[in-house]
Short mmCIF file of C-alpha atoms in Angstrom, two decimals:
data_model
loop_
_atom_site.label_atom_id
_atom_site.label_comp_id
_atom_site.label_asym_id
_atom_site.label_seq_id
_atom_site.Cartn_x
_atom_site.Cartn_y
_atom_site.Cartn_z
CA MET A 1305 64.99 -44.69 33.26
CA ALA A 1306 62.39 -42.80 35.15
CA VAL A 1307 64.01 -39.52 34.01
CA ALA A 1308 63.96 -40.63 30.40
CA ALA A 1309 60.36 -41.68 30.51
CA ARG A 1310 59.37 -38.28 32.10
CA LEU A 1311 61.27 -36.54 29.32
CA ILE A 1312 59.51 -38.57 26.68
CA CYS A 1313 56.13 -37.85 28.12
CA THR A 1314 57.03 -34.04 28.28
CA ARG A 1315 57.91 -34.05 24.68
CA ARG A 1316 54.71 -35.79 23.72
CA ARG A 1317 52.61 -33.31 25.66
CA ALA A 1318 54.51 -30.50 24.00
CA LEU A 1319 53.94 -32.04 20.59
CA LEU A 1320 50.20 -32.49 21.23
CA ALA A 1321 49.94 -28.85 22.56
CA PHE A 1322 51.75 -27.71 19.32
CA LYS A 1323 49.40 -29.68 17.06
CA ALA A 1324 46.42 -28.32 19.01
CA ALA A 1325 47.70 -24.75 18.54
CA ILE A 1326 48.15 -25.41 14.77
CA ILE A 1327 44.63 -26.64 14.45
CA ALA A 1328 43.22 -23.80 16.36
CA LEU A 1329 45.08 -21.38 14.08
CA VAL A 1330 43.79 -23.08 10.98
CA VAL A 1331 40.22 -22.98 12.22
CA MET A 1332 40.65 -19.22 13.04
CA ILE A 1333 42.04 -18.48 9.67
CA LEU A 1334 39.32 -20.47 7.85
CA GLY A 1335 36.70 -18.70 10.02
CA ALA A 1336 38.21 -15.36 9.04
CA CYS A 1337 38.04 -16.24 5.42
CA SER A 1338 34.29 -17.43 5.53
CA LYS A 1339 31.99 -14.53 4.95
CA SER A 1340 29.34 -14.21 7.67
CA PRO A 1341 25.70 -13.93 6.49
CA THR A 1342 24.48 -10.32 6.03
CA PRO A 1343 21.76 -9.12 8.36
CA TYR A 1344 18.64 -8.46 6.39
CA THR A 1345 17.59 -4.81 5.78
CA TRP A 1346 13.77 -4.42 6.22
CA ASN A 1347 12.16 -2.12 3.66
CA LEU A 1348 9.72 -0.55 6.14
CA PRO A 1349 8.29 2.98 6.46
CA HIS A 1350 9.84 4.79 9.39
CA ASN A 1351 6.75 4.32 11.62
CA ILE A 1352 6.36 0.61 11.06
CA PRO A 1353 8.21 -1.65 13.47
CA PRO A 1354 10.18 -4.55 12.20
CA PRO A 1355 8.42 -7.96 12.77
CA PRO A 1356 9.57 -10.31 15.57
CA VAL A 1357 12.22 -12.80 14.44
CA PRO A 1358 13.15 -16.04 16.30
CA ALA A 1359 16.63 -16.10 17.73
CA ASP A 1360 17.37 -19.48 16.21
CA ASN A 1361 16.61 -18.21 12.80
CA PRO A 1362 17.72 -14.69 12.08
CA VAL A 1363 16.79 -13.21 8.71
CA THR A 1364 19.78 -12.57 6.55
CA GLU A 1365 20.18 -11.46 2.94
CA GLU A 1366 21.51 -14.88 2.06
CA SER A 1367 18.67 -16.85 3.77
CA VAL A 1368 16.05 -14.76 1.87
CA ILE A 1369 17.78 -15.42 -1.38
CA LEU A 1370 17.90 -19.16 -0.79
CA GLY A 1371 14.32 -19.22 0.51
CA GLU A 1372 13.03 -17.36 -2.55
CA LYS A 1373 14.62 -19.82 -4.91
CA LEU A 1374 13.20 -22.71 -2.95
CA PHE A 1375 9.79 -21.13 -2.75
CA PHE A 1376 9.50 -21.13 -6.56
CA ASP A 1377 11.07 -24.60 -7.15
CA LYS A 1378 8.77 -27.61 -7.82
CA GLY A 1379 11.55 -29.86 -6.88
CA LEU A 1380 10.44 -29.35 -3.33
CA SER A 1381 7.41 -31.53 -3.96
CA ALA A 1382 7.60 -35.29 -4.08
CA ASN A 1383 6.61 -35.58 -7.76
CA ASN A 1384 8.18 -32.36 -9.00
CA THR A 1385 4.78 -31.00 -9.85
CA VAL A 1386 4.00 -28.03 -7.47
CA SER A 1387 6.07 -25.51 -5.53
CA CYS A 1388 5.03 -23.21 -2.68
CA SER A 1389 4.13 -20.57 -5.26
CA SER A 1390 1.73 -22.85 -6.97
CA CYS A 1391 -0.74 -22.05 -4.13
CA HIS A 1392 0.75 -18.64 -3.26
CA GLU A 1393 1.16 -16.61 -6.47
CA PRO A 1394 2.80 -13.14 -6.29
CA GLU A 1395 0.36 -11.54 -8.69
CA HIS A 1396 -2.51 -12.52 -6.23
CA ALA A 1397 -0.53 -11.19 -3.14
CA PHE A 1398 0.79 -14.75 -2.57
CA SER A 1399 -2.73 -16.22 -2.57
CA GLU A 1400 -4.45 -18.04 -5.45
CA PRO A 1401 -7.75 -17.44 -7.31
CA LYS A 1402 -9.07 -20.94 -6.44
CA THR A 1403 -11.87 -21.93 -3.96
CA VAL A 1404 -9.47 -24.31 -2.31
CA SER A 1405 -5.90 -25.35 -3.07
CA VAL A 1406 -4.86 -28.56 -4.76
CA GLY A 1407 -1.94 -30.74 -3.57
CA ALA A 1408 0.84 -32.52 -5.47
CA ASN A 1409 -1.22 -35.51 -6.08
CA GLY A 1410 -4.30 -33.59 -7.32
CA ASP A 1411 -6.17 -33.93 -4.11
CA ALA A 1412 -8.40 -30.84 -3.10
CA LEU A 1413 -7.38 -29.43 0.27
CA ASN A 1414 -9.96 -28.12 2.78
CA ARG A 1415 -9.13 -24.53 2.60
CA ASN A 1416 -8.57 -21.40 0.53
CA ALA A 1417 -4.87 -20.35 0.42
CA LEU A 1418 -4.28 -17.42 2.59
CA ALA A 1419 -2.25 -14.50 1.36
CA LEU A 1420 1.33 -14.35 2.42
CA VAL A 1421 1.30 -10.67 3.22
CA ASN A 1422 3.00 -9.50 6.35
CA VAL A 1423 2.80 -12.91 7.86
CA ALA A 1424 5.90 -12.06 9.87
CA TYR A 1425 3.53 -10.04 12.06
CA ASN A 1426 1.03 -12.90 12.62
CA ALA A 1427 0.41 -14.19 16.18
CA SER A 1428 -1.07 -17.27 14.75
CA PHE A 1429 -0.88 -19.19 11.51
CA THR A 1430 -3.21 -21.19 9.23
CA TRP A 1431 -6.90 -20.33 9.27
CA ALA A 1432 -7.65 -22.10 12.62
CA HIS A 1433 -4.90 -23.29 14.92
CA ASN A 1434 -4.04 -21.73 18.17
CA ASN A 1435 -0.74 -23.49 18.79
CA LEU A 1436 1.22 -22.57 15.66
CA GLU A 1437 3.21 -19.63 16.93
CA SER A 1438 5.93 -19.54 14.21
CA ILE A 1439 6.24 -19.70 10.43
CA GLU A 1440 8.72 -22.54 10.89
CA LYS A 1441 6.03 -24.70 12.59
CA GLN A 1442 3.42 -23.72 10.10
CA LEU A 1443 5.59 -24.77 7.08
CA MET A 1444 5.65 -28.34 8.40
CA ILE A 1445 2.04 -28.64 7.46
CA PRO A 1446 2.19 -28.16 3.76
CA LEU A 1447 5.54 -29.97 3.49
CA PHE A 1448 4.72 -33.06 5.46
CA ASN A 1449 0.91 -33.29 5.59
CA GLU A 1450 -0.40 -36.72 4.42
CA HIS A 1451 -4.23 -36.37 4.71
CA PRO A 1452 -4.52 -34.79 2.12
CA VAL A 1453 -1.09 -34.66 0.64
CA GLU A 1454 0.19 -31.17 -0.10
CA MET A 1455 3.86 -31.11 -1.09
CA GLY A 1456 4.31 -34.79 -0.18
CA VAL A 1457 7.73 -34.65 1.42
CA THR A 1458 6.91 -37.29 4.01
CA GLY A 1459 8.70 -40.53 2.94
CA ASN A 1460 10.51 -38.81 0.09
CA GLU A 1461 12.94 -36.82 2.02
CA LYS A 1462 16.19 -38.29 0.60
CA ARG A 1463 14.99 -38.10 -3.10
CA ILE A 1464 13.90 -34.46 -2.61
CA LEU A 1465 17.23 -33.36 -0.94
CA LYS A 1466 19.18 -35.08 -3.84
CA ARG A 1467 17.69 -32.42 -6.22
CA PHE A 1468 19.41 -29.71 -4.27
CA GLU A 1469 22.86 -31.05 -4.39
CA GLY A 1470 23.97 -29.01 -7.52
CA SER A 1471 26.69 -26.46 -7.27
CA GLU A 1472 24.29 -23.52 -7.37
CA TYR A 1473 22.16 -24.64 -4.46
CA ARG A 1474 25.28 -25.81 -2.56
CA ALA A 1475 26.74 -22.28 -2.88
CA LEU A 1476 23.46 -20.75 -1.67
CA PHE A 1477 23.31 -22.99 1.44
CA GLU A 1478 26.97 -22.41 2.21
CA ALA A 1479 26.31 -18.60 2.05
CA ALA A 1480 23.16 -18.72 4.22
CA TYR A 1481 24.19 -21.23 6.79
CA GLY A 1482 27.91 -22.09 6.43
CA ASP A 1483 27.12 -25.62 5.30
CA ASP A 1484 26.78 -26.52 1.73
CA THR A 1485 24.88 -29.81 2.31
CA PRO A 1486 21.15 -29.44 1.73
CA ASN A 1487 19.02 -30.47 4.72
CA LEU A 1488 15.43 -30.08 5.64
CA ASN A 1489 16.04 -28.01 8.68
CA ASN A 1490 17.84 -25.33 6.65
CA ILE A 1491 15.27 -25.62 3.91
CA VAL A 1492 12.60 -24.78 6.43
CA LYS A 1493 14.58 -21.90 7.90
CA ALA A 1494 15.24 -20.41 4.47
CA LEU A 1495 11.60 -20.64 3.40
CA ALA A 1496 10.56 -19.01 6.71
CA SER A 1497 13.13 -16.23 6.10
CA TYR A 1498 11.74 -15.55 2.56
CA VAL A 1499 8.17 -15.46 3.78
CA ARG A 1500 9.06 -13.07 6.59
CA SER A 1501 10.59 -10.69 4.03
CA LEU A 1502 7.22 -10.41 2.29
CA VAL A 1503 6.13 -7.03 3.84
CA SER A 1504 3.68 -4.73 2.27
CA PHE A 1505 3.11 -1.16 3.63
CA ASN A 1506 2.97 0.94 0.46
CA SER A 1507 -0.76 1.15 -0.37
CA ALA A 1508 -2.68 4.33 -1.02
CA PHE A 1509 -4.08 3.99 2.47
CA ASP A 1510 -0.56 3.90 3.91
CA ASN A 1511 0.29 7.00 1.99
CA TYR A 1512 -2.72 8.82 3.43
CA ALA A 1513 -2.52 7.53 7.01
CA TYR A 1514 1.23 7.41 7.52
CA ALA A 1515 2.86 9.64 4.83
CA GLN A 1516 0.56 12.65 5.37
CA ASP A 1517 -0.62 12.61 1.78
CA ASP A 1518 -4.09 14.03 1.98
CA ASP A 1519 -4.70 13.37 -1.61
CA ALA A 1520 -3.87 9.64 -1.60
CA LEU A 1521 -7.49 8.64 -1.07
CA THR A 1522 -10.51 9.72 -3.14
CA ALA A 1523 -13.59 11.06 -1.49
CA GLN A 1524 -15.31 7.78 -2.07
CA GLN A 1525 -12.50 5.84 -0.44
CA LEU A 1526 -12.54 8.30 2.55
CA GLU A 1527 -16.31 7.56 2.88
CA GLY A 1528 -15.54 3.91 2.85
CA LEU A 1529 -12.78 4.36 5.47
CA ASN A 1530 -15.27 6.12 7.86
CA LEU A 1531 -17.68 3.33 7.33
CA PHE A 1532 -15.03 0.66 8.03
CA PHE A 1533 -14.15 2.22 11.24
CA SER A 1534 -17.69 2.85 12.34
CA GLU A 1535 -19.71 1.06 15.07
CA ARG A 1536 -22.38 0.38 12.44
CA THR A 1537 -20.31 -1.96 10.31
CA GLU A 1538 -17.96 -3.20 13.08
CA CYS A 1539 -15.24 -4.11 10.55
CA PHE A 1540 -12.36 -2.74 12.52
CA HIS A 1541 -13.11 -4.87 15.60
CA CYS A 1542 -11.77 -8.01 13.82
CA HIS A 1543 -9.57 -6.24 11.15
CA GLY A 1544 -7.83 -3.51 13.10
CA GLY A 1545 -4.26 -2.61 13.80
CA LEU A 1546 -1.38 -1.80 11.28
CA ASN A 1547 -1.95 -5.19 9.52
CA PHE A 1548 -5.74 -5.05 9.55
CA THR A 1549 -6.11 -8.18 11.62
CA GLN A 1550 -6.16 -8.62 15.36
CA SER A 1551 -4.00 -11.78 14.94
CA SER A 1552 -0.75 -9.88 15.14
CA LYS A 1553 2.29 -9.06 17.26
CA HIS A 1554 5.07 -6.47 17.00
CA SER A 1555 7.14 -4.20 19.27
CA PHE A 1556 4.34 -1.51 19.45
CA GLN A 1557 1.87 -4.16 20.78
CA PRO A 1558 2.28 -5.17 24.35
CA PHE A 1559 0.70 -8.57 23.93
CA ALA A 1560 0.05 -11.09 21.15
CA ALA A 1561 -3.63 -11.48 20.22
CA GLN A 1562 -4.90 -14.58 18.64
CA PRO A 1563 -8.61 -13.98 18.13
CA PHE A 1564 -10.63 -16.47 16.10
CA HIS A 1565 -14.29 -15.68 15.06
CA ASN A 1566 -17.34 -17.55 14.06
CA THR A 1567 -18.90 -15.45 11.35
CA GLY A 1568 -22.01 -17.33 10.99
CA LEU A 1569 -21.05 -18.82 7.54
CA TYR A 1570 -22.81 -22.13 8.37
CA ASN A 1571 -25.29 -23.58 10.90
CA GLU A 1572 -25.66 -27.23 9.60
CA ASP A 1573 -28.03 -28.59 12.23
CA GLY A 1574 -29.59 -25.37 13.63
CA LYS A 1575 -27.44 -25.81 16.63
CA GLY A 1576 -24.32 -24.19 15.37
CA SER A 1577 -22.36 -27.02 13.64
CA TYR A 1578 -20.14 -26.49 10.69
CA PRO A 1579 -19.50 -29.14 7.86
CA GLU A 1580 -17.53 -32.00 9.23
CA SER A 1581 -14.89 -31.30 6.62
CA ASP A 1582 -13.78 -28.18 8.50
CA MET A 1583 -15.12 -27.08 11.87
CA GLY A 1584 -12.58 -24.50 12.40
CA LEU A 1585 -10.74 -24.05 15.70
CA TYR A 1586 -12.97 -26.74 17.21
CA SER A 1587 -11.08 -29.35 15.21
CA VAL A 1588 -7.95 -28.51 17.29
CA THR A 1589 -9.42 -27.70 20.70
CA HIS A 1590 -12.61 -29.86 20.70
CA ASN A 1591 -14.20 -27.07 22.65
CA LYS A 1592 -17.74 -26.51 21.52
CA GLN A 1593 -17.27 -22.77 22.01
CA ASP A 1594 -14.72 -22.85 19.17
CA MET A 1595 -17.05 -24.31 16.68
CA GLY A 1596 -16.66 -22.54 13.31
CA LYS A 1597 -14.08 -20.08 14.61
CA PHE A 1598 -11.45 -19.00 12.10
CA ARG A 1599 -8.76 -16.40 12.13
CA ALA A 1600 -9.56 -13.04 10.76
CA PRO A 1601 -6.93 -12.68 7.82
CA THR A 1602 -5.27 -9.38 6.99
CA LEU A 1603 -7.04 -7.13 4.54
CA ARG A 1604 -3.97 -5.77 3.01
CA ASN A 1605 -4.15 -6.47 -0.77
CA ILE A 1606 -7.56 -7.98 -0.20
CA ALA A 1607 -8.86 -6.94 -3.59
CA LEU A 1608 -6.25 -9.40 -5.22
CA THR A 1609 -7.12 -12.46 -3.03
CA ALA A 1610 -10.57 -13.57 -4.14
CA PRO A 1611 -12.42 -15.75 -3.46
CA TYR A 1612 -13.02 -15.23 0.26
CA MET A 1613 -13.49 -17.01 3.52
CA HIS A 1614 -11.70 -20.15 4.77
CA ASP A 1615 -13.47 -22.28 2.04
CA GLY A 1616 -13.50 -19.72 -0.81
CA SER A 1617 -17.23 -19.79 -0.80
CA ILE A 1618 -17.77 -16.03 -1.28
CA ALA A 1619 -16.54 -14.77 -4.66
CA THR A 1620 -16.42 -10.98 -4.52
CA LEU A 1621 -15.86 -8.04 -2.03
CA ASP A 1622 -19.45 -6.81 -2.76
CA GLU A 1623 -20.72 -10.38 -1.72
CA VAL A 1624 -18.60 -10.24 1.46
CA ILE A 1625 -20.05 -6.92 2.54
CA GLU A 1626 -23.66 -8.26 1.78
CA PHE A 1627 -22.94 -11.35 3.80
CA TYR A 1628 -21.90 -9.28 6.88
CA ALA A 1629 -24.75 -6.86 6.29
CA ARG A 1630 -27.31 -9.60 6.59
CA GLY A 1631 -25.49 -10.97 9.77
CA GLY A 1632 -24.04 -14.00 8.22
CA ASN A 1633 -25.94 -16.85 6.50
CA LEU A 1634 -29.20 -18.20 7.87
CA ALA A 1635 -29.49 -14.96 9.86
CA GLU A 1636 -33.10 -15.69 10.67
CA SER A 1637 -31.71 -18.62 12.68
CA PRO A 1638 -28.22 -17.34 13.72
CA ASN A 1639 -25.48 -19.63 14.69
CA PRO A 1640 -25.35 -19.62 18.50
CA TYR A 1641 -21.56 -19.47 18.35
CA ARG A 1642 -21.50 -16.52 15.95
CA SER A 1643 -19.35 -13.50 17.03
CA PRO A 1644 -21.27 -10.72 18.78
CA PHE A 1645 -19.67 -8.32 16.24
CA ILE A 1646 -21.65 -10.17 13.43
CA LYS A 1647 -25.10 -8.57 13.98
CA GLY A 1648 -25.95 -7.18 10.56
CA PHE A 1649 -26.34 -3.67 9.48
CA THR A 1650 -28.14 -1.49 6.85
CA ILE A 1651 -26.08 -0.19 3.92
CA SER A 1652 -26.96 1.54 0.78
CA GLU A 1653 -25.55 0.62 -2.68
CA ASP A 1654 -23.44 3.86 -2.69
CA GLU A 1655 -22.14 3.08 0.74
CA LYS A 1656 -21.29 -0.49 -0.25
CA ALA A 1657 -19.45 0.88 -3.28
CA ALA A 1658 -17.48 3.25 -0.92
CA LEU A 1659 -16.54 0.48 1.31
CA VAL A 1660 -15.30 -1.67 -1.58
CA ALA A 1661 -13.36 1.42 -2.80
CA PHE A 1662 -11.60 1.69 0.56
CA LEU A 1663 -10.71 -2.01 0.63
CA ARG A 1664 -9.07 -1.57 -2.82
CA SER A 1665 -7.01 1.30 -1.43
CA LEU A 1666 -5.20 -1.29 0.71
CA THR A 1667 -3.55 -2.66 -2.40
CA ASP A 1668 0.23 -2.31 -2.53
CA GLU A 1669 0.75 -2.21 -6.29
CA GLN A 1670 4.51 -1.92 -6.04
CA PHE A 1671 4.79 -5.05 -3.72
CA VAL A 1672 2.81 -7.08 -6.24
CA LYS A 1673 4.74 -5.83 -9.31
CA THR A 1674 8.14 -6.32 -7.59
CA HIS A 1675 7.55 -9.93 -6.70
CA THR A 1676 5.71 -10.88 -9.83
CA THR A 1677 8.56 -9.51 -11.84
CA ARG A 1678 11.11 -11.49 -9.74
CA LYS A 1679 9.04 -14.60 -10.20
CA ASN A 1680 9.34 -14.29 -13.98
#
């Protein structure tokens, strides 16, 4: 009996081992049949480093395709009325020509929509937050924010996900992530991949500075370039580097800078306060020294992203230069938290025109044309 029992146990173990081998073989075959996502090819000049990419969300051709479709889909908002592109329009370098953005429920937001140009190189995100170190984290704000509502996803997750259960989206999710079931985690990853792909380094300035085309800039633009990088105007101190902002990181840069600056835009009480509706970095840190501090945005494609400042309170580039030339608003009683780089300067009308001409040379027309065409 004991011998028979041992024989039966041996046969059972052999059968289980055989089944396990069959299952492993099937999994291997299925894995071999499944096409792996294609690593994304960055369209960058030879001397521009690729942006940093998180290890848990590699950029692939498939994730960018899915992210682009989601970016322009109003189904991502609770009431089907707005998409990411509603506030970030390709023709305006992925900003919008409004003072401040408006959410899905029609509520005005606090801030002007930042241009999504080269944000893959950002060291910080939004106008004033020092703890948002990735696009994935930043995306949570427009998607889930409730005060005020932006996309309105909170509480509507199941209803929104159901909109993406059609065969087209399922195929895109499968191709990007090996799972055809739409979920918010992969939606955020795909959106982040698409936004990372929005790189812009093909302006007249780039042709002059990096492609050795001495005729790419006019004499007026060259005059403006010299003014921009002069100690008189101080522009380059806050808008330096390959992305024209200190808030950047890439392989050529040994550390990530996250500078925020008070430009002297407001001084509500004569003691440095900003409007209670938006006190900048102070609202996050509650450190008085951060009152009215906002991130210096990139100046790439800046001619397309009016109005300017965090609240869209300055309408034109000419007015921006005049603002800095007088040392901010209320310069006779300067904000005590104002950046030392904002000290005012003299500038003639011809010089101002030259500086504006240089800023216009930072427009990447091909970038805008390509993405506007794809939107349509």
